[in-house]
Short mmCIF file of C-alpha atoms in Angstrom, two decimals:
data_model
loop_
_atom_site.label_atom_id
_atom_site.label_comp_id
_atom_site.label_asym_id
_atom_site.label_seq_id
_atom_site.Cartn_x
_atom_site.Cartn_y
_atom_site.Cartn_z
CA UNK O 123 -3.84 -5.24 -15.80
CA UNK O 124 -7.25 -6.97 -15.78
CA UNK O 125 -10.49 -6.88 -13.86
CA UNK O 126 -10.91 -9.89 -11.58
CA UNK O 127 -14.22 -10.65 -13.30
CA UNK O 128 -12.10 -12.04 -16.15
CA UNK O 129 -10.19 -14.44 -13.87
CA UNK O 130 -10.63 -18.18 -14.40
CA UNK O 131 -12.44 -20.09 -11.68
CA UNK O 132 -9.21 -21.95 -10.82
CA UNK O 133 -5.63 -20.97 -11.73
CA UNK O 134 -2.05 -21.86 -10.76
CA UNK O 135 1.06 -19.71 -10.19
CA UNK O 136 4.55 -19.90 -8.70
CA UNK O 137 3.85 -16.91 -6.43
CA UNK O 138 0.63 -15.30 -5.24
CA UNK O 139 0.98 -11.75 -3.88
CA UNK O 140 -1.94 -10.38 -1.86
CA UNK O 141 -2.03 -6.58 -1.95
CA UNK O 142 -0.95 -4.28 -4.77
CA UNK O 143 0.73 -1.64 -2.64
CA UNK O 144 4.24 -1.92 -1.24
CA UNK O 145 4.72 -5.34 -2.84
CA UNK O 146 4.46 -4.07 -6.44
CA UNK O 147 8.27 -3.95 -6.79
CA UNK O 148 8.58 -7.46 -5.33
CA UNK O 149 5.99 -8.80 -7.76
CA UNK O 150 7.85 -7.12 -10.62
CA UNK O 151 11.16 -8.69 -9.55
CA UNK O 152 9.73 -12.18 -9.06
CA UNK O 153 8.12 -12.10 -12.51
CA UNK O 154 11.52 -12.27 -14.21
CA UNK O 155 11.97 -15.90 -13.17
CA UNK O 156 8.51 -17.11 -12.14
CA UNK O 157 4.79 -16.73 -12.77
CA UNK O 158 3.17 -14.26 -10.37
CA UNK O 159 -0.44 -13.44 -9.52
CA UNK O 160 -0.87 -9.98 -7.96
CA UNK O 161 -4.27 -9.38 -6.35
CA UNK O 162 -5.49 -5.84 -5.58
CA UNK O 163 -8.88 -5.15 -3.99
CA UNK O 164 -9.06 -1.63 -5.44
CA UNK O 165 -8.87 -0.16 -8.91
CA UNK O 166 -6.23 1.57 -11.01
CA UNK O 167 -4.74 4.94 -10.00
CA UNK O 168 -4.17 5.96 -13.59
CA UNK O 169 -6.61 8.50 -14.98
CA UNK O 170 -7.81 9.59 -11.51
CA UNK O 171 -6.82 13.26 -11.20
CA UNK O 172 -7.37 13.17 -7.43
CA UNK O 173 -4.47 10.70 -7.20
CA UNK O 174 -2.13 11.62 -9.99
CA UNK O 175 -1.77 15.40 -9.61
CA UNK O 176 -0.27 17.45 -6.79
CA UNK O 177 -2.90 20.16 -7.34
CA UNK O 178 -5.53 17.69 -6.08
CA UNK O 179 -3.55 16.59 -3.02
CA UNK O 180 -5.86 15.56 -0.17
CA UNK O 181 -8.95 15.14 -2.31
CA UNK O 182 -8.64 11.37 -2.44
CA UNK O 183 -8.87 11.32 1.36
CA UNK O 184 -11.99 13.53 1.26
CA UNK O 185 -13.70 11.35 -1.35
CA UNK O 186 -16.14 9.14 0.58
CA UNK O 187 -17.67 7.43 -2.46
CA UNK O 188 -17.62 3.65 -2.81
CA UNK O 189 -15.12 3.96 -5.67
CA UNK O 190 -12.74 6.17 -3.68
CA UNK O 191 -9.06 5.12 -3.60
CA UNK O 192 -9.15 5.63 0.18
CA UNK O 193 -11.40 3.86 2.67
CA UNK O 194 -12.20 5.88 5.76
CA UNK O 195 -12.57 4.15 9.12
CA UNK O 196 -12.84 5.17 12.76
CA UNK O 197 -10.97 3.31 15.50
CA UNK O 198 -12.66 2.12 18.68
CA UNK O 199 -11.26 5.15 20.51
CA UNK O 200 -12.73 7.53 17.93
CA UNK O 201 -9.73 8.34 15.72
CA UNK O 202 -10.59 8.96 12.05
CA UNK O 203 -8.16 7.39 9.62
CA UNK O 204 -8.00 5.99 6.09
CA UNK O 205 -6.55 2.96 4.35
CA UNK O 206 -5.69 2.71 0.68
CA UNK O 207 -8.01 0.91 -1.71
CA UNK O 208 -6.12 1.24 -5.00
CA UNK O 209 -3.21 -0.24 -6.94
CA UNK O 210 -0.12 1.46 -5.52
CA UNK O 211 -1.48 1.42 -1.97
CA UNK O 212 -0.56 4.20 0.42
CA UNK O 213 1.77 5.81 -2.10
CA UNK O 214 -1.40 6.92 -3.96
CA UNK O 215 -2.86 8.88 -1.04
CA UNK O 216 0.04 9.91 1.20
CA UNK O 217 2.10 13.11 1.20
CA UNK O 218 4.76 11.56 -1.02
CA UNK O 219 7.92 12.16 1.04
CA UNK O 220 10.81 9.89 -0.02
CA UNK O 221 13.86 9.03 2.06
CA UNK O 222 16.26 6.14 2.42
CA UNK O 223 16.52 4.19 5.67
CA UNK O 224 19.36 4.84 8.06
CA UNK O 225 22.46 2.64 7.89
CA UNK O 226 21.74 1.52 11.46
CA UNK O 227 18.27 0.31 10.47
CA UNK O 228 19.69 -1.70 7.56
CA UNK O 229 22.29 -3.34 9.84
CA UNK O 230 19.68 -4.16 12.51
CA UNK O 231 17.47 -5.77 9.86
CA UNK O 232 20.37 -7.97 8.76
CA UNK O 233 20.19 -6.81 5.14
CA UNK O 234 23.05 -6.68 2.66
CA UNK O 235 23.90 -2.94 2.47
CA UNK O 236 25.21 -3.25 -1.09
CA UNK O 237 22.00 -4.82 -2.35
CA UNK O 238 19.91 -2.30 -0.43
CA UNK O 239 21.75 0.60 -2.08
CA UNK O 240 21.28 -0.99 -5.50
CA UNK O 241 17.57 -1.34 -4.75
CA UNK O 242 17.33 2.32 -3.76
CA UNK O 243 18.70 3.39 -7.12
CA UNK O 244 16.33 0.98 -8.89
CA UNK O 245 13.35 2.59 -7.14
CA UNK O 246 14.58 6.17 -7.43
CA UNK O 247 14.92 6.00 -11.21
CA UNK O 248 11.16 5.58 -11.39
CA UNK O 249 9.51 7.34 -8.45
CA UNK O 250 11.83 9.77 -6.60
CA UNK O 251 12.52 13.42 -7.45
CA UNK O 252 14.08 16.58 -6.02
CA UNK O 253 11.29 18.94 -4.92
CA UNK O 254 11.19 22.67 -5.68
CA UNK O 255 12.09 24.93 -2.75
CA UNK O 256 9.39 27.58 -2.63
CA UNK O 257 8.74 30.27 -0.04
CA UNK O 258 7.20 28.24 2.76
CA UNK O 259 9.55 25.25 2.32
CA UNK O 260 12.54 27.58 2.54
CA UNK O 261 11.06 29.23 5.63
CA UNK O 262 10.63 25.87 7.39
CA UNK O 263 14.19 24.82 6.50
CA UNK O 264 15.64 28.12 7.71
CA UNK O 265 13.58 27.94 10.90
CA UNK O 266 14.91 24.48 11.72
CA UNK O 267 18.49 25.64 11.20
CA UNK O 268 17.93 28.73 13.36
CA UNK O 269 16.52 26.45 16.08
CA UNK O 270 19.76 24.44 16.05
CA UNK O 271 18.71 21.41 13.99
CA UNK O 272 22.09 21.11 12.29
CA UNK O 273 23.99 20.55 10.08
CA UNK O 274 22.39 21.73 6.85
CA UNK O 275 22.61 18.65 4.60
CA UNK O 276 20.96 20.29 1.58
CA UNK O 277 19.07 17.97 -0.78
CA UNK O 278 19.68 14.28 -0.19
CA UNK O 279 17.78 10.99 -0.12
CA UNK O 280 20.03 9.73 2.71
CA UNK O 281 18.85 9.50 6.31
CA UNK O 282 21.07 12.01 8.12
CA UNK O 283 21.15 13.90 11.41
CA UNK O 284 20.25 17.56 10.99
CA UNK O 285 18.14 19.40 8.43
CA UNK O 286 17.73 18.20 4.87
CA UNK O 287 15.55 18.58 1.81
CA UNK O 288 14.29 15.05 1.15
CA UNK O 289 12.87 13.49 -1.96
CA UNK O 290 9.31 13.50 -3.24
CA UNK O 291 7.29 11.14 -5.41
CA UNK O 292 5.82 14.14 -7.28
CA UNK O 293 7.80 15.02 -10.40
CA UNK O 294 8.61 18.50 -11.69
CA UNK O 295 5.21 18.78 -13.37
CA UNK O 296 3.30 17.80 -10.23
CA UNK O 297 2.51 14.23 -11.27
CA UNK O 298 2.48 11.59 -8.54
CA UNK O 299 4.54 8.44 -9.10
CA UNK O 300 3.53 5.45 -7.01
CA UNK O 301 4.54 1.88 -6.20
CA UNK O 302 2.35 0.85 -9.13
CA UNK O 303 4.82 2.54 -11.50
CA UNK O 304 7.45 0.00 -10.45
CA UNK O 305 5.40 -2.69 -12.20
CA UNK O 306 6.92 -1.32 -15.41
CA UNK O 307 10.00 -3.35 -14.43
CA UNK O 308 7.95 -6.58 -14.56
CA UNK O 309 7.91 -9.26 -17.22
CA UNK O 310 4.35 -8.81 -18.56
CA UNK O 311 4.26 -12.39 -19.83
CA UNK O 312 4.74 -13.78 -16.33
CA UNK O 313 2.85 -11.25 -14.18
CA UNK O 314 -0.95 -11.44 -13.91
CA UNK O 315 -2.47 -8.41 -12.18
CA UNK O 316 -6.10 -8.58 -11.08
CA UNK O 317 -7.97 -5.45 -9.97
CA UNK O 318 -11.04 -5.42 -7.71
CA UNK O 319 -9.96 -8.83 -6.43
CA UNK O 320 -10.85 -9.08 -2.75
CA UNK O 321 -9.09 -11.99 -1.04
CA UNK O 322 -11.32 -13.67 1.53
CA UNK O 323 -9.16 -16.56 2.67
CA UNK O 324 -5.69 -18.06 2.47
CA UNK O 325 -5.78 -21.83 2.02
CA UNK O 326 -3.47 -23.98 4.16
CA UNK O 327 -2.35 -27.59 4.11
CA UNK O 328 -2.31 -28.89 7.67
CA UNK O 329 -2.82 -32.67 7.53
CA UNK O 330 0.32 -34.56 8.54
CA UNK O 331 2.38 -31.36 8.94
CA UNK O 332 4.05 -29.78 11.96
CA UNK O 333 2.96 -26.34 10.80
CA UNK O 334 0.43 -25.06 8.26
CA UNK O 335 1.69 -24.44 4.72
CA UNK O 336 -0.12 -21.90 2.53
CA UNK O 337 -0.94 -23.29 -0.90
CA UNK O 338 -3.61 -20.98 -2.34
CA UNK O 339 -6.19 -18.23 -1.89
CA UNK O 340 -9.89 -17.62 -2.38
CA UNK O 341 -10.89 -14.24 -3.81
CA UNK O 342 -14.03 -12.59 -5.11
CA UNK O 343 -14.42 -10.21 -8.03
CA UNK O 344 -16.56 -7.05 -8.14
CA UNK O 345 -19.60 -9.12 -9.13
CA UNK O 346 -19.23 -11.34 -6.07
CA UNK O 347 -18.09 -14.41 -7.99
CA UNK O 348 -15.59 -16.68 -6.24
CA UNK O 349 -12.22 -17.64 -7.72
CA UNK O 350 -9.43 -19.87 -6.41
CA UNK O 351 -5.72 -19.56 -7.16
CA UNK O 352 -3.23 -22.23 -6.12
CA UNK O 353 0.54 -22.46 -5.95
CA UNK O 354 2.27 -24.73 -8.41
CA UNK O 355 4.35 -27.47 -6.85
CA UNK O 356 7.79 -26.13 -6.01
CA UNK O 357 10.07 -25.81 -2.96
CA UNK O 358 10.25 -22.00 -3.11
CA UNK O 359 6.72 -21.14 -4.20
CA UNK O 360 4.92 -18.86 -1.75
CA UNK O 361 1.79 -16.92 -0.91
CA UNK O 362 3.01 -13.43 0.03
CA UNK O 363 0.66 -11.46 2.29
CA UNK O 364 0.96 -7.68 2.09
CA UNK O 365 -2.54 -6.32 2.60
CA UNK O 366 -1.58 -3.50 4.94
CA UNK O 367 -1.44 -3.05 8.71
CA UNK O 368 -5.17 -3.73 9.00
CA UNK O 369 -5.84 -6.05 6.08
CA UNK O 370 -3.01 -8.51 6.74
CA UNK O 371 -3.98 -9.52 10.31
CA UNK O 372 -7.65 -9.48 9.33
CA UNK O 373 -7.00 -11.93 6.50
CA UNK O 374 -4.85 -14.15 8.71
CA UNK O 375 -7.70 -14.39 11.22
CA UNK O 376 -10.30 -15.03 8.50
CA UNK O 377 -8.01 -17.86 7.36
CA UNK O 378 -7.83 -19.42 10.84
CA UNK O 379 -4.57 -17.97 12.19
CA UNK O 380 -4.97 -15.82 15.28
CA UNK O 381 -6.13 -15.84 18.92
CA UNK O 382 -8.09 -19.07 19.33
CA UNK O 383 -10.82 -17.61 21.56
CA UNK O 384 -11.43 -14.76 19.13
CA UNK O 385 -11.65 -17.13 16.16
CA UNK O 386 -14.06 -19.43 18.01
CA UNK O 387 -16.29 -16.45 18.84
CA UNK O 388 -16.68 -15.84 15.11
CA UNK O 389 -17.09 -19.53 14.20
CA UNK O 390 -13.78 -19.60 12.30
CA UNK O 391 -12.00 -22.96 12.17
CA UNK O 392 -8.62 -22.74 13.91
CA UNK O 393 -5.60 -23.50 11.74
CA UNK O 394 -3.06 -22.14 14.22
CA UNK O 395 -3.46 -20.41 17.58
CA UNK O 396 -1.42 -17.20 17.33
CA UNK O 397 -2.43 -14.92 20.25
CA UNK O 398 -0.56 -11.84 18.98
CA UNK O 399 -2.15 -11.63 15.52
CA UNK O 400 -4.24 -8.47 15.30
CA UNK O 401 -3.02 -7.13 18.64
CA UNK O 402 -0.96 -4.06 19.57
CA UNK O 403 -1.95 -1.86 16.64
CA UNK O 404 -0.55 1.67 16.93
CA UNK O 405 0.03 4.62 14.64
CA UNK O 406 1.80 7.96 14.66
CA UNK O 407 -0.41 10.81 15.93
CA UNK O 408 -1.49 13.35 13.33
CA UNK O 409 -3.92 16.23 13.02
CA UNK O 410 -5.06 17.22 9.53
CA UNK O 411 -7.11 20.30 8.75
CA UNK O 412 -8.73 20.74 5.34
CA UNK O 413 -10.05 24.25 4.66
CA UNK O 414 -12.28 24.44 1.57
CA UNK O 415 -12.02 27.52 -0.61
CA UNK O 416 -15.22 29.35 -1.66
CA UNK O 417 -17.01 27.22 -4.22
CA UNK O 418 -14.37 24.52 -3.84
CA UNK O 419 -14.89 20.83 -4.00
CA UNK O 420 -13.48 17.69 -5.51
CA UNK O 421 -14.22 15.22 -8.25
CA UNK O 422 -14.46 11.58 -7.20
CA UNK O 423 -13.09 8.69 -9.25
CA UNK O 424 -16.45 8.35 -10.98
CA UNK O 425 -16.30 11.92 -12.28
CA UNK O 426 -18.91 13.28 -9.85
CA UNK O 427 -18.34 16.71 -8.27
CA UNK O 428 -18.82 17.17 -4.51
CA UNK O 429 -18.93 20.42 -2.54
CA UNK O 430 -16.75 20.17 0.56
CA UNK O 431 -18.90 22.53 2.61
CA UNK O 432 -21.93 20.31 2.20
CA UNK O 433 -19.77 17.28 2.99
CA UNK O 434 -18.45 18.71 6.25
CA UNK O 435 -21.85 19.98 7.39
CA UNK O 436 -23.29 16.50 6.95
CA UNK O 437 -20.73 14.91 9.25
#
């Protein structure tokens, strides 16, 4: 794990993975047989109490500092939301519920069910746990059963009809385990992880080709210095884009793939006209209410204390 300021000006890898969230386990797996560069625009989750402990749940979302692991934004229709800005991605700031996909979903995706089940166990050894059933959790479970949401499946990771107690990524001591923890499976000699590495462009070869082929990326470190990373020559080498629901289409468009008229309006050279890139964004509706306790507050990732009451009055 290194700061991007230490990156060479030019480097070469078999795989380049953009985004250190959900693709951490993929980067770890690829590193057993290939060299991998994993680029994360945020910092490390380790040592940040607002991420790592259940007792601080929600504070990372309330932290509006520049070093916060979450980046708040407001949609054009006025909905406040947040995107992760930290190694481990959304698993560092979400509620930590863990469940397997349904068998129907796996079939529809065309995946090998045996390999999927092996992968579940691989993940669960590191990041999934059985949660404690305290008073309010038991009340919710019993209420669902009384309302006819049956059968009672007890505790299970499986996706089942009825009521169940699912998994959590918080262990018995209240510590959060994230996608970043799965990097422990990686070959450290083949995986290069750069923090505070903001990718600005994917590089494509287009001359003499029927379709563009990605062959590298341009990224900047926290000091604003530019670095380039290229793929080594090889039939299976790839740039893997996983920068989130907002970051991935944004980066494609910055790289010249997207609606041609939109790219022209921003003086971006067109690599490929793809009208649907960046369109049709939707999310599940949610209302969150944070109620500060008297004298309460939170500590941001820089160790500074903030009073929530002052924060909410200022908004």
